[in-house]
Every structure is written in C-alpha cells, then in structure tokens.
Short mmCIF file of C-alpha atoms in Angstrom, two decimals:
data_model
loop_
_atom_site.label_atom_id
_atom_site.label_comp_id
_atom_site.label_asym_id
_atom_site.label_seq_id
_atom_site.Cartn_x
_atom_site.Cartn_y
_atom_site.Cartn_z
CA UNK Q 629 -8.66 -2.87 10.59
CA UNK Q 630 -11.76 -1.11 9.34
CA UNK Q 631 -11.89 2.66 9.13
CA UNK Q 632 -13.12 4.42 12.24
CA UNK Q 633 -12.66 7.75 13.98
CA UNK Q 634 -9.20 8.34 15.36
CA UNK Q 635 -9.03 8.12 19.15
CA UNK Q 636 -5.70 9.20 20.54
CA UNK Q 637 -3.00 7.58 18.39
CA UNK Q 638 0.10 6.33 20.23
CA UNK Q 639 3.27 8.37 20.12
CA UNK Q 640 5.36 7.26 17.15
CA UNK Q 641 9.05 8.02 16.72
CA UNK Q 642 10.68 7.14 13.41
CA UNK Q 643 14.36 7.18 12.52
CA UNK Q 644 15.13 6.78 8.82
CA UNK Q 645 18.36 4.77 8.58
CA UNK Q 646 18.41 4.81 4.77
CA UNK Q 647 16.69 3.08 1.88
CA UNK Q 648 13.66 1.19 3.23
CA UNK Q 649 15.17 0.86 6.69
CA UNK Q 650 13.44 2.71 9.51
CA UNK Q 651 13.44 2.28 13.27
CA UNK Q 652 9.91 2.68 14.60
CA UNK Q 653 9.46 3.28 18.33
CA UNK Q 654 5.82 2.70 19.18
CA UNK Q 655 4.47 2.49 22.75
CA UNK Q 656 7.60 0.78 24.03
CA UNK Q 657 8.08 -1.46 20.97
CA UNK Q 658 11.27 -1.06 18.93
CA UNK Q 659 10.57 -2.17 15.39
CA UNK Q 660 13.08 -2.24 12.51
CA UNK Q 661 11.92 -2.48 8.90
CA UNK Q 662 13.79 -4.05 5.97
CA UNK Q 663 17.31 -3.88 7.47
CA UNK Q 664 19.98 -2.66 5.03
CA UNK Q 665 23.35 -1.64 6.49
CA UNK Q 666 25.97 -2.48 3.82
CA UNK Q 667 28.18 0.42 2.68
CA UNK Q 668 27.75 2.02 -0.74
CA UNK Q 669 29.53 0.93 -3.89
CA UNK Q 670 28.57 -2.69 -4.44
CA UNK Q 671 26.48 -4.07 -7.30
CA UNK Q 672 23.83 -6.63 -6.34
CA UNK Q 673 22.02 -9.04 -8.63
CA UNK Q 674 18.21 -9.13 -8.57
CA UNK Q 675 17.69 -12.14 -10.82
CA UNK Q 676 16.91 -12.60 -14.52
CA UNK Q 677 19.98 -10.54 -15.46
CA UNK Q 678 18.92 -7.43 -13.51
CA UNK Q 679 21.16 -5.67 -11.01
CA UNK Q 680 21.61 -2.40 -9.15
CA UNK Q 681 24.42 -0.47 -7.47
CA UNK Q 682 24.02 0.79 -3.93
CA UNK Q 683 24.93 4.47 -4.12
CA UNK Q 684 24.36 5.65 -0.54
CA UNK Q 685 25.33 3.97 2.72
CA UNK Q 686 23.23 3.93 5.89
CA UNK Q 687 23.08 6.92 8.24
CA UNK Q 688 23.52 4.60 11.23
CA UNK Q 689 25.58 1.49 11.83
CA UNK Q 690 23.88 -1.63 13.21
CA UNK Q 691 25.40 -1.02 16.65
CA UNK Q 692 23.92 2.50 16.67
CA UNK Q 693 20.40 1.15 16.29
CA UNK Q 694 20.46 -0.86 19.49
CA UNK Q 695 18.25 -3.78 20.43
CA UNK Q 696 15.00 -4.34 18.55
CA UNK Q 697 11.93 -6.33 19.46
CA UNK Q 698 10.61 -6.92 15.96
CA UNK Q 699 12.02 -6.89 12.44
CA UNK Q 700 9.42 -6.41 9.71
CA UNK Q 701 10.86 -7.80 6.49
CA UNK Q 702 8.77 -7.14 3.40
CA UNK Q 703 10.85 -9.66 1.46
CA UNK Q 704 14.19 -11.38 1.98
CA UNK Q 705 15.33 -11.98 -1.59
CA UNK Q 706 16.33 -8.46 -2.77
CA UNK Q 707 19.44 -6.86 -1.35
CA UNK Q 708 17.94 -3.37 -1.28
CA UNK Q 709 15.56 -4.69 1.38
CA UNK Q 710 17.85 -7.15 3.15
CA UNK Q 711 21.60 -6.99 2.61
CA UNK Q 712 24.45 -8.87 4.27
CA UNK Q 713 24.84 -6.67 7.35
CA UNK Q 714 21.08 -6.39 7.66
CA UNK Q 715 20.77 -10.16 7.58
CA UNK Q 716 23.21 -10.42 10.49
CA UNK Q 717 20.71 -8.51 12.67
CA UNK Q 718 17.87 -10.98 12.21
CA UNK Q 719 18.93 -13.50 14.88
CA UNK Q 720 19.12 -10.71 17.47
CA UNK Q 721 15.49 -9.67 17.09
CA UNK Q 722 12.91 -11.28 19.34
CA UNK Q 723 10.57 -11.80 16.35
CA UNK Q 724 10.92 -11.51 12.58
CA UNK Q 725 7.73 -11.12 10.52
CA UNK Q 726 7.98 -11.65 6.77
CA UNK Q 727 6.41 -13.56 3.88
CA UNK Q 728 5.64 -17.26 4.23
CA UNK Q 729 8.27 -18.17 1.64
CA UNK Q 730 10.78 -15.88 3.33
CA UNK Q 731 10.15 -17.46 6.72
CA UNK Q 732 10.92 -20.88 5.24
CA UNK Q 733 14.15 -19.63 3.68
CA UNK Q 734 15.32 -17.84 6.82
CA UNK Q 735 14.45 -20.73 9.18
CA UNK Q 736 15.15 -18.63 12.28
CA UNK Q 737 13.52 -18.95 15.73
CA UNK Q 738 10.21 -17.08 16.03
CA UNK Q 739 10.09 -16.06 12.39
CA UNK Q 740 6.46 -15.65 11.41
CA UNK Q 741 5.40 -15.85 7.78
CA UNK Q 742 2.26 -14.07 6.61
CA UNK Q 743 0.33 -13.67 3.40
CA UNK Q 744 -1.70 -10.55 2.67
CA UNK Q 745 -4.63 -10.28 5.07
CA UNK Q 746 -3.14 -12.55 7.72
CA UNK Q 747 -2.43 -11.24 11.21
CA UNK Q 748 -0.10 -12.13 14.06
CA UNK Q 749 -0.23 -10.78 17.63
CA UNK Q 750 2.96 -10.02 19.54
CA UNK Q 751 3.19 -9.68 23.31
CA UNK Q 752 6.00 -8.64 25.65
CA UNK Q 753 6.16 -7.76 29.36
CA UNK Q 754 5.41 -4.09 30.01
CA UNK Q 755 4.21 -3.41 26.47
CA UNK Q 756 0.72 -3.33 24.99
CA UNK Q 757 -0.01 -6.11 22.49
CA UNK Q 758 1.15 -5.37 18.95
CA UNK Q 759 -0.97 -6.67 16.09
CA UNK Q 760 0.80 -7.02 12.73
CA UNK Q 761 -1.31 -7.49 9.62
CA UNK Q 762 0.27 -8.23 6.24
CA UNK Q 763 -0.96 -5.95 3.46
CA UNK Q 764 -0.93 -6.70 -0.29
CA UNK Q 765 2.04 -5.93 -2.51
CA UNK Q 766 2.74 -6.60 -6.17
CA UNK Q 767 6.38 -5.84 -6.81
CA UNK Q 768 5.99 -5.21 -10.53
CA UNK Q 769 3.55 -5.26 -13.46
CA UNK Q 770 0.78 -7.87 -13.82
CA UNK Q 771 2.04 -11.46 -13.93
CA UNK Q 772 5.43 -10.43 -12.49
CA UNK Q 773 5.13 -12.37 -9.21
CA UNK Q 774 7.02 -15.45 -10.49
CA UNK Q 775 9.95 -13.13 -11.30
CA UNK Q 776 9.72 -10.55 -8.48
CA UNK Q 777 8.70 -13.01 -5.76
CA UNK Q 778 6.44 -12.66 -2.75
CA UNK Q 779 6.31 -9.29 -0.97
CA UNK Q 780 4.06 -7.91 1.79
CA UNK Q 781 3.56 -4.63 3.60
CA UNK Q 782 2.64 -4.32 7.28
CA UNK Q 783 -0.08 -2.54 9.22
CA UNK Q 784 0.53 -2.15 12.96
CA UNK Q 785 -2.13 -1.72 15.63
CA UNK Q 786 -1.36 -1.22 19.33
CA UNK Q 787 -3.41 -2.63 22.19
CA UNK Q 788 -7.11 -1.97 21.88
CA UNK Q 789 -6.69 1.40 20.15
CA UNK Q 790 -8.77 1.72 16.99
CA UNK Q 791 -7.14 2.07 13.61
CA UNK Q 792 -3.63 1.49 12.28
CA UNK Q 793 -0.76 3.23 14.06
CA UNK Q 794 1.77 2.64 11.25
CA UNK Q 795 1.36 1.25 7.75
CA UNK Q 796 4.51 0.36 5.82
CA UNK Q 797 3.54 -0.23 2.19
CA UNK Q 798 6.49 -2.41 1.23
CA UNK Q 799 7.81 -2.49 -2.34
CA UNK Q 800 4.76 -2.45 -4.58
CA UNK Q 801 3.11 -0.82 -7.54
CA UNK Q 802 -0.27 0.82 -7.10
CA UNK Q 803 -2.96 -1.72 -7.94
CA UNK Q 804 -6.54 -2.62 -7.04
CA UNK Q 805 -5.81 -4.55 -3.80
CA UNK Q 806 -3.62 -1.71 -2.52
CA UNK Q 807 -6.29 0.88 -3.31
CA UNK Q 808 -8.91 -1.23 -1.55
CA UNK Q 809 -6.92 -1.68 1.66
CA UNK Q 810 -6.02 2.03 1.69
CA UNK Q 811 -9.72 2.92 1.65
CA UNK Q 812 -10.54 0.44 4.41
CA UNK Q 813 -7.85 1.31 6.95
CA UNK Q 814 -7.71 4.25 9.34
CA UNK Q 815 -3.99 5.08 9.12
CA UNK Q 816 -2.10 7.39 11.44
CA UNK Q 817 1.46 7.18 9.99
CA UNK Q 818 2.04 5.90 6.45
CA UNK Q 819 5.56 4.84 5.42
CA UNK Q 820 5.70 4.94 1.61
CA UNK Q 821 8.16 2.85 -0.43
CA UNK Q 822 8.68 4.79 -3.67
CA UNK Q 823 11.47 5.32 -6.23
CA UNK Q 824 9.81 4.01 -9.42
CA UNK Q 825 12.16 1.03 -9.84
CA UNK Q 826 13.06 0.13 -13.43
CA UNK Q 827 15.62 -2.10 -15.08
CA UNK Q 828 17.21 -1.77 -18.50
CA UNK Q 829 16.22 -5.35 -19.36
CA UNK Q 830 12.50 -4.64 -18.93
CA UNK Q 831 12.28 -1.15 -20.38
CA UNK Q 832 9.56 1.11 -19.01
CA UNK Q 833 7.99 -1.51 -16.74
CA UNK Q 834 7.94 -0.30 -13.14
CA UNK Q 835 8.43 -2.33 -9.98
CA UNK Q 836 7.54 0.26 -7.32
CA UNK Q 837 5.41 3.38 -6.93
CA UNK Q 838 6.33 6.84 -8.17
CA UNK Q 839 5.23 10.27 -6.95
CA UNK Q 840 1.95 10.25 -8.85
CA UNK Q 841 1.06 6.90 -7.31
CA UNK Q 842 1.91 8.31 -3.88
CA UNK Q 843 -0.47 11.23 -4.43
CA UNK Q 844 -3.30 8.84 -5.28
CA UNK Q 845 -2.57 6.53 -2.37
CA UNK Q 846 -2.43 9.42 0.08
CA UNK Q 847 -5.82 10.64 -1.12
CA UNK Q 848 -7.27 7.18 -0.47
CA UNK Q 849 -5.60 6.44 2.88
CA UNK Q 850 -5.80 9.96 4.35
CA UNK Q 851 -3.05 9.44 6.95
CA UNK Q 852 -2.17 12.05 9.55
CA UNK Q 853 1.50 11.84 8.50
CA UNK Q 854 3.20 10.26 5.47
CA UNK Q 855 6.91 9.45 5.38
CA UNK Q 856 8.52 8.71 1.98
CA UNK Q 857 11.39 6.20 2.08
CA UNK Q 858 13.25 3.96 -0.35
CA UNK Q 859 13.33 6.54 -3.15
CA UNK Q 860 17.07 7.20 -3.46
CA UNK Q 861 20.45 5.55 -2.99
CA UNK Q 862 20.20 2.83 -5.65
CA UNK Q 863 20.80 2.95 -9.39
CA UNK Q 864 17.53 1.15 -10.21
CA UNK Q 865 15.38 4.10 -9.05
CA UNK Q 866 14.13 5.94 -12.12
CA UNK Q 867 12.44 8.92 -10.44
CA UNK Q 868 14.83 11.51 -9.05
CA UNK Q 869 14.32 12.71 -5.47
CA UNK Q 870 13.84 16.24 -6.83
CA UNK Q 871 11.02 15.14 -9.14
CA UNK Q 872 9.38 13.15 -6.35
CA UNK Q 873 9.51 16.09 -3.95
CA UNK Q 874 8.09 18.39 -6.61
CA UNK Q 875 5.22 16.02 -7.39
CA UNK Q 876 4.22 15.72 -3.73
CA UNK Q 877 4.65 19.44 -3.07
CA UNK Q 878 2.41 20.33 -6.05
CA UNK Q 879 -0.53 18.42 -4.58
CA UNK Q 880 -2.09 20.32 -1.64
CA UNK Q 881 -3.39 17.19 0.05
CA UNK Q 882 -0.03 15.43 -0.13
CA UNK Q 883 1.99 18.50 0.83
CA UNK Q 884 -0.01 18.91 4.04
CA UNK Q 885 0.81 15.42 5.38
CA UNK Q 886 4.24 14.50 3.96
CA UNK Q 887 7.17 14.62 6.37
CA UNK Q 888 10.67 14.37 4.88
CA UNK Q 889 13.00 12.80 7.44
CA UNK Q 890 16.69 13.53 7.79
CA UNK Q 891 18.46 10.15 7.83
CA UNK Q 892 19.81 9.17 11.22
CA UNK Q 893 17.71 11.70 13.15
CA UNK Q 894 14.80 10.49 15.29
CA UNK Q 895 11.58 12.35 14.50
CA UNK Q 896 8.51 12.28 16.77
CA UNK Q 897 5.44 12.18 14.51
#
C-alpha cells in the first residue's frame, strides 16, 4: 500500500448509478459500492432526530446492474448508503465487505468485516486476486463516532500490480488519518464521497467532505483520475453541485484530474 511508481494500472470502468453507488469493473471483477436503488421521495431517519429526503432516484434499476462479485459497503446503518432495494442485492453478491459491526448485523454468508488498516484477499477463477484494504473514515466532527457509527473506505489492489487501482473514500470528513493514508498510497482512481452533509439539529457541524476538502485531499493523494460521487440527491447535502463544481474547477490541480460521470453511463477511466 506504500507509494511507488505507477506501472501499468489495470483498465477501470466505472458506472455511477447515483448517490454513493458505483459499479466498478476492474480486471474481470464486478464490484458494487454502497448499493442504493430506492426511488426518490421518501424521508429516512438517521438517528438522534435527524432525517433526510431522497430527492433523486437511481439511473439504473438493480436488474440493469447485473451480477456482481463483490459489494463494498462503507456502512450499513444509513439509508443513503444502503436502502431497502440495495439491501436486497446483498445476498446475491459472492462477497460483501463492510465494517466489523456491519458484518455482525448483516449476518450473511461470506460477509467480511474490516476495521481501518485491515485487509482481505479475494480470489475467483479466471480473475487476478483482489486485495481490499479498509481505510479510515470519521463520519462527523470529533467525538461523533458513538452517534454516526462505524464507517470505512476501501482501497483496491489487483494481483501483484503496485499501488491502489481504486480508492473509495467512504463518508468521512477530512482529518489527520485520512490525510496520512492519502500521502502513503499510490492511487490510480479516487472515488470521492462529498456533499458536505449537515443536519438542522446539529447546526454547522459537517458529516462529510466539501469541495475545499476535496481539493486538499486530491493534492495529497495525486490520483490519475478523481470521480466525485454522493454530492447530490439528498436534502442533507449542504453544498450545491454548482458550488462543488466551481470549487474543483477553480483549482488547477483538481480540474486536471476530476472526471464528472453521467449517471447510468459506463466510463472507461
């Protein structure tokens, strides 16, 4: 996982389904992140009196996604990362990788729970081994973990290739552990969870990164390509998509690597 010179990254195809949900096709592996497929219009509770309305539905239905080998679930306890229709897909995946507490709650076959820094290795006939390493997340301000719960991101490495093929940050604010891991990893494709989540009950406290955080993280990680996701479609996002795009476009380093995906359309990165 340490930084080293890039040596022929694998071909990566990403389809943004909506919200945090992306289909990653990586050297024969079909990987789905944080499955959310419910239609728009419903209000979901997030605990401690907080809630949010889903404003945009997915660009693809579950049956349009097709079979998946792995579901990477940053956390199972918030509906904007795992909703009812998304939950119905979990038993169909060969492997689900999530937090340790989430794995206990889900109690599904071959569900692997990780804490930040832990790694699991996946194998399948005809595919190179896939190494999944959990990366640190703090889904809110300091001391918020008892309220926000456990969350992890995921760094994917393929076979014996050096570096990280895909890093999905998960829902997190920018903090010291995230900065440290960004400096250490050699990242090809970075999937950024943004949106600057806020709730009326907690005022200006933020529970995910905004555009300024993204600029800083991109400068540290130096990916070849960065894909913003999970920044629109819910009422608890406090940064508008227009403001986010403007912030990233105003920074030359960010502008040169950011790729905005059209939902439902596969993009080879």
